[in-house]
mmCIF file of C-alpha atoms in Angstrom:
data_model
loop_
_atom_site.group_PDB
_atom_site.id
_atom_site.type_symbol
_atom_site.label_atom_id
_atom_site.label_comp_id
_atom_site.label_asym_id
_atom_site.label_seq_id
_atom_site.Cartn_x
_atom_site.Cartn_y
_atom_site.Cartn_z
ATOM 1 C CA ALA T 186 -23.579 26.558 19.644
ATOM 2 C CA GLN T 187 -26.345 25.354 17.358
ATOM 3 C CA SER T 188 -26.102 24.473 13.692
ATOM 4 C CA VAL T 189 -28.079 22.943 10.849
ATOM 5 C CA ALA T 190 -26.904 21.045 7.789
ATOM 6 C CA GLN T 191 -28.904 20.492 4.633
ATOM 7 C CA PRO T 192 -26.621 18.197 2.658
ATOM 8 C CA GLU T 193 -28.384 18.564 -0.691
ATOM 9 C CA ASP T 194 -28.468 21.888 -2.515
ATOM 10 C CA GLN T 195 -30.878 20.496 -5.105
ATOM 11 C CA VAL T 196 -33.418 17.662 -5.087
ATOM 12 C CA ASN T 197 -35.352 16.599 -8.183
ATOM 13 C CA VAL T 198 -38.425 14.373 -7.890
ATOM 14 C CA ALA T 199 -40.962 13.219 -10.452
ATOM 15 C CA GLU T 200 -44.527 14.362 -9.868
ATOM 16 C CA GLY T 201 -46.473 11.776 -7.873
ATOM 17 C CA ASN T 202 -43.370 10.222 -6.314
ATOM 18 C CA PRO T 203 -42.528 10.524 -2.631
ATOM 19 C CA LEU T 204 -40.074 13.236 -1.689
ATOM 20 C CA THR T 205 -37.543 13.668 1.116
ATOM 21 C CA VAL T 206 -35.536 16.769 1.969
ATOM 22 C CA LYS T 207 -32.801 16.045 4.486
ATOM 23 C CA CYS T 208 -31.798 18.005 7.570
ATOM 24 C CA THR T 209 -29.419 17.254 10.417
ATOM 25 C CA TYR T 210 -28.824 19.461 13.411
ATOM 26 C CA SER T 211 -26.503 20.078 16.327
ATOM 27 C CA VAL T 212 -27.476 21.649 19.651
ATOM 28 C CA SER T 213 -26.112 21.421 23.159
ATOM 29 C CA GLY T 214 -29.484 20.612 24.680
ATOM 30 C CA ASN T 215 -32.856 19.550 23.315
ATOM 31 C CA PRO T 216 -33.990 21.129 20.052
ATOM 32 C CA TYR T 217 -36.919 22.981 18.672
ATOM 33 C CA LEU T 218 -36.937 22.173 14.928
ATOM 34 C CA PHE T 219 -38.685 23.942 12.077
ATOM 35 C CA TRP T 220 -39.221 23.713 8.338
ATOM 36 C CA TYR T 221 -39.931 26.750 6.196
ATOM 37 C CA VAL T 222 -40.662 27.070 2.467
ATOM 38 C CA GLN T 223 -39.797 29.993 0.217
ATOM 39 C CA TYR T 224 -41.448 30.552 -3.137
ATOM 40 C CA PRO T 225 -39.760 32.853 -5.701
ATOM 41 C CA ASN T 226 -39.612 36.498 -4.640
ATOM 42 C CA ARG T 227 -41.488 35.761 -1.411
ATOM 43 C CA GLY T 228 -40.691 35.587 2.277
ATOM 44 C CA LEU T 229 -40.376 32.335 4.196
ATOM 45 C CA GLN T 230 -43.557 30.513 5.154
ATOM 46 C CA PHE T 231 -43.775 28.269 8.196
ATOM 47 C CA LEU T 232 -44.508 24.607 7.324
ATOM 48 C CA LEU T 233 -44.188 22.631 10.549
ATOM 49 C CA LYS T 234 -42.305 22.286 13.799
ATOM 50 C CA TYR T 235 -41.173 19.745 16.359
ATOM 51 C CA ILE T 236 -41.366 20.836 19.962
ATOM 52 C CA THR T 237 -41.910 17.681 21.967
ATOM 53 C CA GLY T 238 -43.940 14.486 21.924
ATOM 54 C CA ASP T 239 -44.671 12.447 18.821
ATOM 55 C CA ASN T 240 -41.637 12.143 16.578
ATOM 56 C CA LEU T 241 -43.759 12.381 13.415
ATOM 57 C CA VAL T 242 -44.995 15.916 12.870
ATOM 58 C CA LYS T 243 -47.607 16.868 10.298
ATOM 59 C CA GLY T 244 -47.758 20.296 8.726
ATOM 60 C CA SER T 245 -49.160 22.381 5.912
ATOM 61 C CA TYR T 246 -49.731 21.235 2.296
ATOM 62 C CA GLY T 247 -49.447 17.519 3.193
ATOM 63 C CA PHE T 248 -45.865 17.727 4.434
ATOM 64 C CA GLU T 249 -44.577 15.834 7.451
ATOM 65 C CA ALA T 250 -41.245 15.480 9.175
ATOM 66 C CA GLU T 251 -39.726 12.856 11.410
ATOM 67 C CA PHE T 252 -37.613 13.761 14.408
ATOM 68 C CA ASN T 253 -34.842 11.225 15.043
ATOM 69 C CA LYS T 254 -32.892 12.050 18.180
ATOM 70 C CA SER T 255 -30.261 9.315 17.783
ATOM 71 C CA GLN T 256 -29.427 10.455 14.250
ATOM 72 C CA THR T 257 -29.985 14.157 15.046
ATOM 73 C CA SER T 258 -32.130 14.437 11.949
ATOM 74 C CA PHE T 259 -35.408 16.088 10.993
ATOM 75 C CA HIS T 260 -36.122 15.087 7.388
ATOM 76 C CA LEU T 261 -39.047 16.629 5.532
ATOM 77 C CA LYS T 262 -41.287 14.215 3.613
ATOM 78 C CA LYS T 263 -44.353 14.074 1.437
ATOM 79 C CA PRO T 264 -45.937 10.877 0.066
ATOM 80 C CA SER T 265 -46.810 12.258 -3.369
ATOM 81 C CA ALA T 266 -45.094 15.315 -4.835
ATOM 82 C CA LEU T 267 -46.916 18.069 -6.713
ATOM 83 C CA VAL T 268 -45.396 20.460 -9.243
ATOM 84 C CA SER T 269 -46.531 23.282 -6.952
ATOM 85 C CA ASP T 270 -44.188 21.929 -4.233
ATOM 86 C CA SER T 271 -41.234 23.253 -6.245
ATOM 87 C CA ALA T 272 -39.577 25.842 -3.995
ATOM 88 C CA LEU T 273 -36.650 26.488 -1.656
ATOM 89 C CA TYR T 274 -36.873 24.690 1.694
ATOM 90 C CA PHE T 275 -35.111 25.689 4.877
ATOM 91 C CA CYS T 276 -34.602 23.699 8.042
ATOM 92 C CA ALA T 277 -34.009 25.633 11.274
ATOM 93 C CA VAL T 278 -33.112 24.800 14.870
ATOM 94 C CA ARG T 279 -33.284 26.495 18.222
ATOM 95 C CA ASP T 280 -31.821 25.127 21.444
ATOM 96 C CA LYS T 281 -34.454 24.793 24.174
ATOM 97 C CA ASN T 282 -32.169 26.405 26.730
ATOM 98 C CA PHE T 283 -33.932 29.271 28.412
ATOM 99 C CA GLY T 284 -33.087 32.667 27.004
ATOM 100 C CA ASN T 285 -32.065 31.445 23.572
ATOM 101 C CA GLU T 286 -34.022 33.607 21.186
ATOM 102 C CA LYS T 287 -32.054 32.839 18.045
ATOM 103 C CA LEU T 288 -33.051 30.517 15.239
ATOM 104 C CA THR T 289 -30.273 29.029 13.093
ATOM 105 C CA PHE T 290 -31.129 28.211 9.478
ATOM 106 C CA GLY T 291 -29.626 25.750 7.060
ATOM 107 C CA THR T 292 -28.438 26.899 3.653
ATOM 108 C CA GLY T 293 -31.574 25.653 1.930
ATOM 109 C CA THR T 294 -32.509 22.878 -0.506
ATOM 110 C CA ARG T 295 -34.059 23.684 -3.845
ATOM 111 C CA LEU T 296 -36.786 21.160 -4.591
ATOM 112 C CA THR T 297 -37.866 20.739 -8.198
ATOM 113 C CA ILE T 298 -40.837 18.545 -9.054
ATOM 114 C CA ILE T 299 -40.686 17.316 -12.621
ATOM 115 C CA PRO T 300 -44.056 16.916 -14.406
ATOM 116 C CA ASN I 40 -54.284 41.025 9.585
ATOM 117 C CA ALA I 41 -51.481 42.222 7.334
ATOM 118 C CA GLY I 42 -48.944 40.089 9.239
ATOM 119 C CA VAL I 43 -45.384 41.342 8.740
ATOM 120 C CA THR I 44 -44.860 44.141 6.224
ATOM 121 C CA GLN I 45 -41.617 45.656 4.958
ATOM 122 C CA THR I 46 -40.900 49.000 3.318
ATOM 123 C CA PRO I 47 -39.505 49.491 0.715
ATOM 124 C CA LYS I 48 -39.636 46.399 -1.516
ATOM 125 C CA PHE I 49 -36.686 47.431 -3.682
ATOM 126 C CA ARG I 50 -33.910 49.979 -3.328
ATOM 127 C CA VAL I 51 -30.706 50.868 -5.157
ATOM 128 C CA LEU I 52 -28.065 52.815 -3.230
ATOM 129 C CA LYS I 53 -24.697 54.219 -4.106
ATOM 130 C CA THR I 54 -21.742 53.332 -1.910
ATOM 131 C CA GLY I 55 -21.688 55.576 1.146
ATOM 132 C CA GLN I 56 -25.383 56.460 1.114
ATOM 133 C CA SER I 57 -27.620 55.703 4.073
ATOM 134 C CA MET I 58 -31.097 54.286 4.338
ATOM 135 C CA THR I 59 -33.596 52.818 6.777
ATOM 136 C CA LEU I 60 -35.681 49.705 6.245
ATOM 137 C CA LEU I 61 -38.982 49.593 8.093
ATOM 138 C CA CYS I 62 -40.641 46.458 9.428
ATOM 139 C CA ALA I 63 -44.113 46.477 10.942
ATOM 140 C CA GLN I 64 -46.157 43.650 12.470
ATOM 141 C CA ASP I 65 -49.754 43.605 13.669
ATOM 142 C CA MET I 66 -49.686 40.292 15.566
ATOM 143 C CA ASN I 67 -48.638 41.771 18.931
ATOM 144 C CA HIS I 68 -45.418 39.755 18.836
ATOM 145 C CA GLU I 69 -42.753 40.502 21.407
ATOM 146 C CA TYR I 70 -39.782 39.338 19.362
ATOM 147 C CA MET I 71 -38.613 40.817 16.072
ATOM 148 C CA TYR I 72 -35.646 39.926 13.857
ATOM 149 C CA TRP I 73 -33.712 41.191 10.848
ATOM 150 C CA TYR I 74 -32.036 38.678 8.527
ATOM 151 C CA ARG I 75 -30.147 38.899 5.294
ATOM 152 C CA GLN I 76 -30.343 36.204 2.629
ATOM 153 C CA ASP I 77 -27.466 35.609 0.255
ATOM 154 C CA PRO I 78 -27.155 32.812 -2.331
ATOM 155 C CA GLY I 79 -25.809 29.600 -0.837
ATOM 156 C CA MET I 80 -25.696 31.028 2.693
ATOM 157 C CA GLY I 81 -29.236 30.674 3.910
ATOM 158 C CA LEU I 82 -30.515 33.321 6.302
ATOM 159 C CA ARG I 83 -28.151 35.073 8.679
ATOM 160 C CA LEU I 84 -29.356 37.019 11.683
ATOM 161 C CA ILE I 85 -28.289 40.680 11.742
ATOM 162 C CA HIS I 86 -30.009 42.039 14.887
ATOM 163 C CA TYR I 87 -32.997 41.105 16.957
ATOM 164 C CA SER I 88 -35.223 42.497 19.680
ATOM 165 C CA VAL I 89 -37.025 40.735 22.525
ATOM 166 C CA GLY I 90 -39.230 43.696 23.360
ATOM 167 C CA GLU I 91 -39.915 47.386 22.935
ATOM 168 C CA GLY I 92 -36.797 49.424 23.636
ATOM 169 C CA THR I 93 -34.421 46.432 23.504
ATOM 170 C CA THR I 94 -32.065 45.269 20.757
ATOM 171 C CA ALA I 95 -29.267 42.720 20.491
ATOM 172 C CA LYS I 96 -26.630 41.714 17.963
ATOM 173 C CA GLY I 97 -27.002 38.655 15.817
ATOM 174 C CA GLU I 98 -24.514 36.791 13.665
ATOM 175 C CA VAL I 99 -23.607 39.582 11.205
ATOM 176 C CA PRO I 100 -24.301 42.981 12.873
ATOM 177 C CA ASP I 101 -21.414 45.053 11.493
ATOM 178 C CA GLY I 102 -22.495 47.991 9.333
ATOM 179 C CA TYR I 103 -26.087 47.918 10.589
ATOM 180 C CA ASN I 104 -28.005 49.563 13.410
ATOM 181 C CA VAL I 105 -31.541 48.928 14.655
ATOM 182 C CA SER I 106 -34.175 50.534 16.813
ATOM 183 C CA ARG I 107 -37.390 49.283 18.409
ATOM 184 C CA LEU I 108 -39.141 52.364 19.726
ATOM 185 C CA LYS I 109 -42.598 50.836 19.343
ATOM 186 C CA LYS I 110 -43.557 47.206 19.860
ATOM 187 C CA GLN I 111 -44.953 46.859 16.353
ATOM 188 C CA ASN I 112 -42.008 48.397 14.480
ATOM 189 C CA PHE I 113 -38.390 47.364 14.000
ATOM 190 C CA LEU I 114 -36.102 49.593 11.938
ATOM 191 C CA LEU I 115 -32.867 48.526 10.262
ATOM 192 C CA GLY I 116 -30.410 51.261 9.332
ATOM 193 C CA LEU I 117 -27.409 51.312 7.045
ATOM 194 C CA GLU I 118 -25.311 54.369 7.863
ATOM 195 C CA SER I 119 -22.824 54.062 4.995
ATOM 196 C CA ALA I 120 -23.804 51.421 2.469
ATOM 197 C CA ALA I 121 -21.183 49.107 0.970
ATOM 198 C CA PRO I 122 -21.460 46.738 -2.021
ATOM 199 C CA SER I 123 -21.117 43.814 0.433
ATOM 200 C CA GLN I 124 -24.507 44.804 1.819
ATOM 201 C CA THR I 125 -26.216 43.977 -1.463
ATOM 202 C CA SER I 126 -28.697 41.340 -0.357
ATOM 203 C CA VAL I 127 -32.312 40.506 0.310
ATOM 204 C CA TYR I 128 -33.385 41.577 3.787
ATOM 205 C CA PHE I 129 -36.139 39.840 5.703
ATOM 206 C CA CYS I 130 -37.874 40.885 8.861
ATOM 207 C CA ALA I 131 -39.578 38.349 11.102
ATOM 208 C CA SER I 132 -41.544 38.368 14.333
ATOM 209 C CA SER I 133 -42.647 35.815 16.909
ATOM 210 C CA TYR I 134 -44.035 35.210 20.362
ATOM 211 C CA PRO I 135 -41.409 34.529 23.039
ATOM 212 C CA VAL I 136 -39.675 31.185 23.108
ATOM 213 C CA GLY I 137 -41.559 28.859 25.423
ATOM 214 C CA GLN I 138 -44.999 29.951 24.314
ATOM 215 C CA PRO I 139 -46.886 27.324 22.301
ATOM 216 C CA HIS I 140 -46.678 29.223 19.019
ATOM 217 C CA HIS I 141 -43.233 30.752 18.858
ATOM 218 C CA GLU I 142 -42.473 30.072 15.219
ATOM 219 C CA GLN I 143 -41.297 33.105 13.308
ATOM 220 C CA TYR I 144 -43.426 34.868 10.706
ATOM 221 C CA PHE I 145 -41.626 36.571 7.851
ATOM 222 C CA GLY I 146 -42.194 39.671 5.773
ATOM 223 C CA PRO I 147 -41.962 39.674 1.962
ATOM 224 C CA GLY I 148 -38.412 41.015 1.880
ATOM 225 C CA THR I 149 -36.513 44.084 0.659
ATOM 226 C CA ARG I 150 -34.124 43.664 -2.251
ATOM 227 C CA LEU I 151 -31.216 46.091 -1.779
ATOM 228 C CA THR I 152 -28.503 46.739 -4.345
ATOM 229 C CA VAL I 153 -25.473 48.854 -3.482
ATOM 230 C CA THR I 154 -23.448 50.055 -6.473
#
């Protein structure tokens, strides 16, 4: 079984400060990990993914995420937050086992950037 | 490219009525998915398809049926709507797992209310 935990329902950050949105995962094998963002009344947009290789992954809009196998974490980060980053963020995991087509999502973290 | 489109955007049903949600993608993706999004629960997989003519159950399939008669379309049916099916429904598509770009792309969603 695979699962994702996003321990914070809400994160508030002042504009210009660094931001972190936390994600931990559980899979039986090696993971594929993803971050998606959802703006109000919109579908989910892909931000970045970890497949293999470098543990630091860079994605859209200046976001990056660090894969930590020992802590089973994949936290989303950005050095300097913008008000336009305010949205709902979802972490997702898929086990690399062959034939596993399903993606499991966390419950989401609402990020609010305060001007 | 339109990406993933969903029809309709909004719908209100009475208990017991039926309806079909249509998802279409123009990216030649093999895999297609239907999710529902409820507050505090993230996205939950209803049904998915790994190719034309194939479907499989996800996490919450009860009360829903699907069909994938053409590669580009994935239909979600509610035979007898219940208030518990009030939700926002998202369709997604992707290349097969194992290909370099197998992240899922999402449609804009259908907001369904069952009274």
